[in-house]
C-alpha positions as semicolon CSV with decimal commas, in nm:
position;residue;x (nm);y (nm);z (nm)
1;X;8,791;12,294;-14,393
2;X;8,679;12,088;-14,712
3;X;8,374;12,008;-14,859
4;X;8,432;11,629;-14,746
5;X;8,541;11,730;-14,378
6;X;8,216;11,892;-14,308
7;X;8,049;11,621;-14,427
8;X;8,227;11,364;-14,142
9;X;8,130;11,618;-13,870
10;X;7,788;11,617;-13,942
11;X;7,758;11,239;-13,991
12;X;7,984;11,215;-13,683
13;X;7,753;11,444;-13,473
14;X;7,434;11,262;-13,574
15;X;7,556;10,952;-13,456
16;X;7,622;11,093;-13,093
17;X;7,241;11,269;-13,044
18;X;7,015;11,014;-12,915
19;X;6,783;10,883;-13,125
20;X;6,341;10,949;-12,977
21;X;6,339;10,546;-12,953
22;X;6,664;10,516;-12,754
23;X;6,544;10,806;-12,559
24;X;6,225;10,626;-12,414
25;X;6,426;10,269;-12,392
26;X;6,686;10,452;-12,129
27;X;6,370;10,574;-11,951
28;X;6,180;10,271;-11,945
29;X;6,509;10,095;-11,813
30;X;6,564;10,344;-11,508
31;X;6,205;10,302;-11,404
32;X;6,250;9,942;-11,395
33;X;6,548;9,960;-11,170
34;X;6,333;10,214;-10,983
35;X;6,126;9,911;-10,913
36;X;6,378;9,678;-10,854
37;X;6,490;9,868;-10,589
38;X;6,185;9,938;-10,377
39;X;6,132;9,702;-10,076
40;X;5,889;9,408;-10,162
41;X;5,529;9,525;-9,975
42;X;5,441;9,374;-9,641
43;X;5,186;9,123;-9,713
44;X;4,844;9,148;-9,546
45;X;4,894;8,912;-9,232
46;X;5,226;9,101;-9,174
47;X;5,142;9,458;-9,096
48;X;5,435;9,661;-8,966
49;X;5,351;9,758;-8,621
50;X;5,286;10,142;-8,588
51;X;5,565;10,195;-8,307
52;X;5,877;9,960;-8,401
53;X;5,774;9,920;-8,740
54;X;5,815;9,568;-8,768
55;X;5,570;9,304;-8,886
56;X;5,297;9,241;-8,596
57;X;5,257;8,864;-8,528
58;X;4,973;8,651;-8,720
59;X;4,621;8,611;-8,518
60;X;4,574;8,292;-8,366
61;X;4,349;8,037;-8,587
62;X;4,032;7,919;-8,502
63;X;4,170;7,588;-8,416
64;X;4,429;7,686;-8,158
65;X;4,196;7,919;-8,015
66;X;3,972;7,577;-7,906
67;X;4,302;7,383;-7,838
68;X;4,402;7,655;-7,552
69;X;4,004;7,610;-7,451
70;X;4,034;7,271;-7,462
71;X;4,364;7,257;-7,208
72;X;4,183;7,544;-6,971
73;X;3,945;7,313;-6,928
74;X;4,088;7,053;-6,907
75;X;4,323;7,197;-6,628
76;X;3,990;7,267;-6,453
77;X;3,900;6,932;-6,429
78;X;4,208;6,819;-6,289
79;X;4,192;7,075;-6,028
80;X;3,852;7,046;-5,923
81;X;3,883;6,589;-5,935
82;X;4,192;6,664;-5,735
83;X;3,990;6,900;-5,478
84;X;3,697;6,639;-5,456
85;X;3,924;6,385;-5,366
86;X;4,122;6,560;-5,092
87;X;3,749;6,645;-4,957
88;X;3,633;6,255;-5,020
89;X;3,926;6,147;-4,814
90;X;3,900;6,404;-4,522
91;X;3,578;6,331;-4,446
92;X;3,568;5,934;-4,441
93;X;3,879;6,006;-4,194
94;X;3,661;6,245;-3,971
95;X;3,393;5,947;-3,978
96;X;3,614;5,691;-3,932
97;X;3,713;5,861;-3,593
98;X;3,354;5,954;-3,492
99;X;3,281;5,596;-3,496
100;X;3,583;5,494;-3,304
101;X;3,464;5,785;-3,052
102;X;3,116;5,827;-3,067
103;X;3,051;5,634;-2,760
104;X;3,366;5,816;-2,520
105;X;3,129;6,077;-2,334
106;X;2,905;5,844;-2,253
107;X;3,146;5,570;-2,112
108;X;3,329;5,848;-1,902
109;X;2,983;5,958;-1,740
110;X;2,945;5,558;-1,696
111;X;3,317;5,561;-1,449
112;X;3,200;5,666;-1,163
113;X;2,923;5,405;-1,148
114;X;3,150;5,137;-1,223
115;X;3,331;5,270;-0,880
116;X;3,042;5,225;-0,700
117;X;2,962;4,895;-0,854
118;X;3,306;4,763;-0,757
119;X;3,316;4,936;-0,402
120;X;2,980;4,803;-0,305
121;X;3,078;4,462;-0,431
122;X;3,342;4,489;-0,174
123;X;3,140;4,578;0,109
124;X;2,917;4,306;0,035
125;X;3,179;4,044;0,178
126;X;3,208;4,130;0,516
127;X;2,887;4,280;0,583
128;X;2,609;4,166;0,812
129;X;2,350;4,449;0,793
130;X;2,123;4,344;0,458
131;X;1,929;4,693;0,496
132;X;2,269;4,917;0,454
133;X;2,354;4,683;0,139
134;X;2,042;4,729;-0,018
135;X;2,048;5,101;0,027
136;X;2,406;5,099;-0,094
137;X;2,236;4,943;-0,422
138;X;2,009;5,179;-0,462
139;X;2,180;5,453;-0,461
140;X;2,393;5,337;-0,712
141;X;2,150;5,241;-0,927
142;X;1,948;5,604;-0,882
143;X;2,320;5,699;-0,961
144;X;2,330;5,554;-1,320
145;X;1,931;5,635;-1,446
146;X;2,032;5,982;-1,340
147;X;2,356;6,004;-1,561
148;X;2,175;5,812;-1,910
149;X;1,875;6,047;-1,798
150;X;2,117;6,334;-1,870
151;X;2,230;6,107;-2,211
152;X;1,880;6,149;-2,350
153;X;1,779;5,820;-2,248
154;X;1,420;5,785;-2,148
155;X;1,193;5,494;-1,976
156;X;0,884;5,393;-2,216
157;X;0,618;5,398;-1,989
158;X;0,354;5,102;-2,138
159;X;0,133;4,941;-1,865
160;X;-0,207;5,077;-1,936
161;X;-0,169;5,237;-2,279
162;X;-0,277;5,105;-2,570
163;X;-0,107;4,829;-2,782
164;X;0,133;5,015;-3,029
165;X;0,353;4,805;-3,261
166;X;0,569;5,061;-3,309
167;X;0,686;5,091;-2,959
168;X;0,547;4,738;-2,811
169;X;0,650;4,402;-2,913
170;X;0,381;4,133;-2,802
171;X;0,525;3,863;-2,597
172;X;0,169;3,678;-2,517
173;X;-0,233;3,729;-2,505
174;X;-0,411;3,679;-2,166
175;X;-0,734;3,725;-2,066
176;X;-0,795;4,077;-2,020
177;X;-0,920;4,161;-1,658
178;X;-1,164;4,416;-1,747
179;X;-1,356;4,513;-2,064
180;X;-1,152;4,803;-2,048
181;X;-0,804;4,664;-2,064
182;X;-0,854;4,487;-2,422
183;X;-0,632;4,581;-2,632
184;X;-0,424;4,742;-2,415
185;X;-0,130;4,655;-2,214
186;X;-0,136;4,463;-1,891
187;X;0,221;4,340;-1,781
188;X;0,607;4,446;-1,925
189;X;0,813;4,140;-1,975
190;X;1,096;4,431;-2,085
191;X;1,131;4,778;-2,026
192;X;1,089;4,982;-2,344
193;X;1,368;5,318;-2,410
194;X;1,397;5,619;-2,613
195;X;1,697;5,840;-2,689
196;X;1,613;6,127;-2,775
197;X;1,251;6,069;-2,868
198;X;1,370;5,776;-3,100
199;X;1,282;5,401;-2,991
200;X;1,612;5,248;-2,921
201;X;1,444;4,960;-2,754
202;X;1,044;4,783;-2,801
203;X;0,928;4,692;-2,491
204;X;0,837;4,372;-2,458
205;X;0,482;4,327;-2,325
206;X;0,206;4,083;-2,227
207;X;-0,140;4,228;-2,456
208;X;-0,521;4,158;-2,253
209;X;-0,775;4,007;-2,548
């Protein structure tokens, strides 16, 4: 080998050992494709769940947390107006029929009078004995104070006692016969009642001044 072909090799192999700069270029370059090809980091409100390892789902915001308040409640409301009216409507039926039915006992204790009434009426036009008529009479009648004594219903007993506007109602002033009887009550124009220790009727009375 010449002088001139050793001089070719050595030029020659010069050229093929990498240079210190090209050396650090080629490394910068594969750690950038290093980076390239790493996955892009889950971002804060996307953490992968520990199990499946996907991203877990966002946290409600403040203002859907008050919207799903806002329809609870409001779901509530409709319930409860809904329940309130069911109850409104129940109970003016049930006092709608009380009304119509408040009186029934009574009137089927009253029947049997009514019988008597009509029976007696009966016997009245063909009979000559005035005694067994009147007795008849009475017994009804002892017959029906018995049945509205059983009622509640009580006589207001008022001759004698003391003027009371709140039981008595003053048909007229007379004379009273003694000193003692002023003020008080001398003759009933109209029987006075209670039911059930409430004044269903005022007697009506004649008052000694």
């Amino acid at each position: 080998m010449n002088f001139s072909d050793m001089l070719k090799n050595k030029k020659k192999n010069r050229e093929e050992e990498p240079s210190p700069g090209n050396t650090a270029q080629n490394e910068a370059e594969q750690e950038l494709k290093q980076d390239n090809g790493t996955e892009n980091p889950v971002s804060d409100n996307q953490n992968p769940d520990e199990n499946t390892g996907e991203p877990a789902a966002a946290k409600p915001s403040e203002e859907e947390k008050l919207r799903a308040d806002l329809s609870e409640a409001n779901d509530k409301y409709l319930r409860l107006y809904a329940e309130f009216d069911n109850f409104k409507r129940r109970t003016t039926k049930e006092r709608i029929d009380l009304l119509q039915t408040a009186g029934k006992d009574v009137l089927q204790s009253l029947l049997p009078v009514l019988d008597d009434f009509e029976r007696a009426l009966k016997s009245m036009e063909s009979a000559s004995d005035v005694a067994a008529v009147k007795e008849g009479i009475n017994l009804v009648h002892s017959k029906l104070k018995n049945i509205l004594v059983q009622k509640g219903l009580k006589e207001m007993e008022s001759i004698g006692s003391a003027f009371d506007a709140d039981l008595h109602e003053a048909i007229t002033n007379i004379p009273a016969p003694s000193d003692e009887m002023k003020g008080k009550v001398i003759d009933e124009v109209e029987k006075g009642y209670f039911l059930n220790d409430k004044v269903i009727r005022f007697a009506k009375v004649v008052v000694g001044n």
